[in-house]
Short mmCIF file of C-alpha atoms (C1' of nucleotides) in Angstrom, two decimals:
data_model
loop_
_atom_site.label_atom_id
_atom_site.label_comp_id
_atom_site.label_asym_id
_atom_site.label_seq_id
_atom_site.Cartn_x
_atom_site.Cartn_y
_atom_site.Cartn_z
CA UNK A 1 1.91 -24.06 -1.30
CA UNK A 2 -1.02 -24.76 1.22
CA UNK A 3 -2.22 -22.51 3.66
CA UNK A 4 -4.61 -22.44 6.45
CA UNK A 5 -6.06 -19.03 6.26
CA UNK A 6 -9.76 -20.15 5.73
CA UNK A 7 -9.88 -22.55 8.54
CA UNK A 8 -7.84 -19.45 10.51
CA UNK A 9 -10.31 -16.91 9.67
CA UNK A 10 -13.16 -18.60 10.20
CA UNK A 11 -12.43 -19.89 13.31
CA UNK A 12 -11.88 -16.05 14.20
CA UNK A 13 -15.75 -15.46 12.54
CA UNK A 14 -14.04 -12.93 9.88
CA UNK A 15 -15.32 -12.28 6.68
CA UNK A 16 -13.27 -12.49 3.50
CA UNK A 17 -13.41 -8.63 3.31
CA UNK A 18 -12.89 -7.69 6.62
CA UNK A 19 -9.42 -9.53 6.55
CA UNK A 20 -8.73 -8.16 3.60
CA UNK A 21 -9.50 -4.51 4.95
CA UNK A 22 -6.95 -5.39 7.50
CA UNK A 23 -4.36 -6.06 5.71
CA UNK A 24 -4.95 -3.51 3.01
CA UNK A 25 -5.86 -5.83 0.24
CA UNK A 26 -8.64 -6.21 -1.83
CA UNK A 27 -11.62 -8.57 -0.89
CA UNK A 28 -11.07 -10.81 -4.19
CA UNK A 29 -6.69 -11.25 -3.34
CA UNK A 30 -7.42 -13.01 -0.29
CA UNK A 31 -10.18 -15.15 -2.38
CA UNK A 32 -7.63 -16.32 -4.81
CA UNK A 33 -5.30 -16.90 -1.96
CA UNK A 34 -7.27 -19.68 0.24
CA UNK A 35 -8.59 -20.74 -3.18
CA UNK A 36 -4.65 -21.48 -4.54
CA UNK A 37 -5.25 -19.51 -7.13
CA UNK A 38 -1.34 -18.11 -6.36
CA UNK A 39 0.58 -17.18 -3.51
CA UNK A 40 0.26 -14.12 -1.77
CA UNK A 41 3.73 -11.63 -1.79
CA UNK A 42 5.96 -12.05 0.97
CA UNK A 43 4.90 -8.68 2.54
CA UNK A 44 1.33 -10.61 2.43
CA UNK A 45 2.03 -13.57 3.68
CA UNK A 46 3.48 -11.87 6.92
CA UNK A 47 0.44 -9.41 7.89
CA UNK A 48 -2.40 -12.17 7.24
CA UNK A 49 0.00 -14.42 9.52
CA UNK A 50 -0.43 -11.31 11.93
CA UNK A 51 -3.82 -10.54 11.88
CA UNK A 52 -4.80 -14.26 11.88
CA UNK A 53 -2.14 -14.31 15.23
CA UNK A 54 0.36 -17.49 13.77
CA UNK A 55 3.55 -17.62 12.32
CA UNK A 56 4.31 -17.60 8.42
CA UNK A 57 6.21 -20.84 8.99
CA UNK A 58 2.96 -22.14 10.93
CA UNK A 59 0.03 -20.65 8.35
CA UNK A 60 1.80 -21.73 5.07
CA UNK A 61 3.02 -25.84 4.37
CA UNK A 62 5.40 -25.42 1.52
CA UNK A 63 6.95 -28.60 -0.06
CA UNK A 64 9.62 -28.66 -1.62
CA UNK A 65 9.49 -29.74 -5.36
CA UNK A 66 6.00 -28.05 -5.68
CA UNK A 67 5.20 -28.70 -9.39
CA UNK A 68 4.88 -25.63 -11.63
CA UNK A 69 2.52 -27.31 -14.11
CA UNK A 70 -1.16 -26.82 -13.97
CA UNK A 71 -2.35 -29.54 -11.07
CA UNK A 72 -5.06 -28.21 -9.42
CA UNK A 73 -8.40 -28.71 -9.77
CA UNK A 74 -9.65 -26.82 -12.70
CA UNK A 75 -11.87 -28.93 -14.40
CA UNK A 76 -15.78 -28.81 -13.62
CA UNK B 1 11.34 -5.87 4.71
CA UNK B 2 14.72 -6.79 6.18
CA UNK B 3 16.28 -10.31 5.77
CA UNK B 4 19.73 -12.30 7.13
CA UNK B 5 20.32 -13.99 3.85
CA UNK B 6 23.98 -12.39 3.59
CA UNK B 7 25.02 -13.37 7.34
CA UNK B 8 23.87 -16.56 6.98
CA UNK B 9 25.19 -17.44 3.55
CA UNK B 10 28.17 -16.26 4.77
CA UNK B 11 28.43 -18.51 8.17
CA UNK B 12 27.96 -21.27 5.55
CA UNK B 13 30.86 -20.37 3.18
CA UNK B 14 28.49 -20.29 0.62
CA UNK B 15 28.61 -17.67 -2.33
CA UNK B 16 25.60 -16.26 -3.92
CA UNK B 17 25.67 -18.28 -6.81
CA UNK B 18 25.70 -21.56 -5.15
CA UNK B 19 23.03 -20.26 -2.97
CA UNK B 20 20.88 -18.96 -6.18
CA UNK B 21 21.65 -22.84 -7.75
CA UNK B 22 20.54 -24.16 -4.64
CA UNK B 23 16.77 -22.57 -5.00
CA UNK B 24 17.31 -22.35 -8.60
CA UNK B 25 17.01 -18.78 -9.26
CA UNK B 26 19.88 -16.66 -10.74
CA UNK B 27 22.73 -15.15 -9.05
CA UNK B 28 21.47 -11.81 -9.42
CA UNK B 29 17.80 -12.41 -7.62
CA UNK B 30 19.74 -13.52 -4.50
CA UNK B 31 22.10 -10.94 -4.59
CA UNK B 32 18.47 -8.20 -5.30
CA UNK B 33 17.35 -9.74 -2.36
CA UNK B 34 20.02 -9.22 -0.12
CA UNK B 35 20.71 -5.60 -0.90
CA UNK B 36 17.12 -5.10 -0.90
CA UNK B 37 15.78 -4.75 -4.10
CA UNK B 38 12.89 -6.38 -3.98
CA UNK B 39 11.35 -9.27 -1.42
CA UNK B 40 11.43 -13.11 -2.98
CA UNK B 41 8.38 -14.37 -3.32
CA UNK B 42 6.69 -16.46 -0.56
CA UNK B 43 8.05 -19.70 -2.45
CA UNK B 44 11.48 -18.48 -2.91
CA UNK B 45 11.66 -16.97 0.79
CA UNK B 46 11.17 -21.00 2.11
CA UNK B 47 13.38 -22.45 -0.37
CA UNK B 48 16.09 -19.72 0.79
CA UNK B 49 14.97 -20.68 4.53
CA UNK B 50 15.51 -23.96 4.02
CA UNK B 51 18.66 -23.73 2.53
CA UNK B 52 19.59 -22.06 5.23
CA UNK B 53 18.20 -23.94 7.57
CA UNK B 54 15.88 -21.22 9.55
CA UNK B 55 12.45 -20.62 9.78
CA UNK B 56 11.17 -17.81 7.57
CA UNK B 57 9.81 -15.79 10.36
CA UNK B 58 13.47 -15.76 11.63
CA UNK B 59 15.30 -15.00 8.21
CA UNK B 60 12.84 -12.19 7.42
CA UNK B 61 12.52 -9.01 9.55
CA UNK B 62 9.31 -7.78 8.88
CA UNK B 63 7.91 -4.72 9.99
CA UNK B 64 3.97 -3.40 10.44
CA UNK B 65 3.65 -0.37 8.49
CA UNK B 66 6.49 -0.73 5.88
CA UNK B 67 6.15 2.92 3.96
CA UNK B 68 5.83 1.95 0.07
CA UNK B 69 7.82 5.27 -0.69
CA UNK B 70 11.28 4.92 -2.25
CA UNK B 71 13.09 5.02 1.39
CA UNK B 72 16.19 2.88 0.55
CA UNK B 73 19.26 4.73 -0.07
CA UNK B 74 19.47 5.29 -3.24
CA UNK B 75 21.40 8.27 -4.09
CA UNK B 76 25.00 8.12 -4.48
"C1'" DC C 1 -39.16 -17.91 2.17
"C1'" DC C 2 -37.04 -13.44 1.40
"C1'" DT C 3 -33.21 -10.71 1.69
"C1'" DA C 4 -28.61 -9.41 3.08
"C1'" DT C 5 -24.12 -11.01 3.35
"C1'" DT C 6 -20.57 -13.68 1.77
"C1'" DT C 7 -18.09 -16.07 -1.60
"C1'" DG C 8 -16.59 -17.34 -6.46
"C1'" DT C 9 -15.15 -15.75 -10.83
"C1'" DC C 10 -13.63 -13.04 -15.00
"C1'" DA C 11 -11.17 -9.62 -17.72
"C1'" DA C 12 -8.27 -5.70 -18.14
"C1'" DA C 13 -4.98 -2.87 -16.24
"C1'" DC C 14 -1.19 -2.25 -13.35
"C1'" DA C 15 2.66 -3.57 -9.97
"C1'" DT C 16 6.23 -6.44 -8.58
"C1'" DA C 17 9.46 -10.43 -9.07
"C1'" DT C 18 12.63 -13.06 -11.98
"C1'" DT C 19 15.61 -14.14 -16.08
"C1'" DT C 20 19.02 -13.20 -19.37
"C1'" DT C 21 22.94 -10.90 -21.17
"C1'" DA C 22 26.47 -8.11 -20.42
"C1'" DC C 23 29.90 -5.50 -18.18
"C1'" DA C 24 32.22 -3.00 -14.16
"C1'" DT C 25 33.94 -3.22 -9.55
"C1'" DT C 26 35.50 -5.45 -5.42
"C1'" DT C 27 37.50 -9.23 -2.91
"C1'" DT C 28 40.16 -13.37 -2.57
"C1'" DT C 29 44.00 -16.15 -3.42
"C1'" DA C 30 48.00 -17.96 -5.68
"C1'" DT D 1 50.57 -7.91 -7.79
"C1'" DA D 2 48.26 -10.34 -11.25
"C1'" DA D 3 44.61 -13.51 -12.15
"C1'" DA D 4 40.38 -15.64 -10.59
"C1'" DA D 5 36.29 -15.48 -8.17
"C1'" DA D 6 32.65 -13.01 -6.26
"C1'" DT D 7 29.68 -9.19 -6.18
"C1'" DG D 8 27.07 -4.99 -8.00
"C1'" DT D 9 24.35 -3.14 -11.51
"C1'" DA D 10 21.37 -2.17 -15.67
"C1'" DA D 11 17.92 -2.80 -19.38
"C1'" DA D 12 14.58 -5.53 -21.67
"C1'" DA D 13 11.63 -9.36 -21.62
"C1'" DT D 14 8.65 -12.52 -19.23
"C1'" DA D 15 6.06 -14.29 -15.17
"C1'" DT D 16 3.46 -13.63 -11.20
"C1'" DG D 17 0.66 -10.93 -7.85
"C1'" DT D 18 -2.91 -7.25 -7.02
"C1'" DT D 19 -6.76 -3.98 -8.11
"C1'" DT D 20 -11.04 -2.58 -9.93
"C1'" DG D 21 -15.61 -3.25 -11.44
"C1'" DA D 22 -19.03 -6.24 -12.26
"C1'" DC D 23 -22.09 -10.04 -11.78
"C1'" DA D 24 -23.58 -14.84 -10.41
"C1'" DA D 25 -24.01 -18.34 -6.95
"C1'" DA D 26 -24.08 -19.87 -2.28
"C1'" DT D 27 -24.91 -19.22 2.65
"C1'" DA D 28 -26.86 -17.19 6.75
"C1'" DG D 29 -30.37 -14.88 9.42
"C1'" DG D 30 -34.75 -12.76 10.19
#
DNA sequence: CCTATTTGTCAAACATATTTTACATTTTTA
DNA sequence: TAAAAATGTAAAATATGTTTGACAAATAGG
């Protein structure tokens, strides 16, 4: 599950923290989260769309069949 | 957080255990959802949206400033 | 270049979501 | 009205999301 809330936030010249203040989360949540290090909660998901002024539909791209296994990036 | 699962599922003739095979959870997660036990996660609120052919904003009511107290009804 | 701000990361604790098994209750249908 | 299907519920176990504190690395601004 990708998710534009870097490119969002950025373009709105707002600091990790400061959208993380906003929505009542800590500083290092929203890290993991534009990092897809998991998915933010559903509660989440709808105040960063919010504060960032988009739709959840519109901020997240899910796929269907996302693969549970470990895919990302990890490696150095 | 408020959600039309049940009114959709039931436009669609489609019981909550078809609808839980469908997005591969269990029965009893859709039906916790429903009666508002718990949110799904983000992943499982656009496989349900899918299903039911919706956008998540439109199958989830949320509301700004949801009180984390225990508001439901939960006394007899 | 120096310094402040921002971002990345980690581990431990805690909170919430999901599964499984099992059974009771309600609703549907033959 | 009896049987079948659907729904509600509960406890324990597991998985996932979030916080806190702390520190290192990167970036931005004077």
């Amino acid at each position: 599950m990708l998710n534009r809330i870097r490119e969002l936030r950025k373009t709105q010249k707002m600091s990790q923290e400061l959208l993380a203040n906003k929505c009542d989360v800590s500083r290092q949540t929203i890290n993991a989260i534009e990092n897809n290090k998991y998915d933010p909660s559903l509660v989440l998901a709808f105040k960063i769309a919010a504060i960032l002024d988009i739709t959840v539909d519109e901020l997240f791209q899910f796929q269907l069949a996302e693969s549970k296994s470990e895919e990302d990036s990890n490696e150095k």
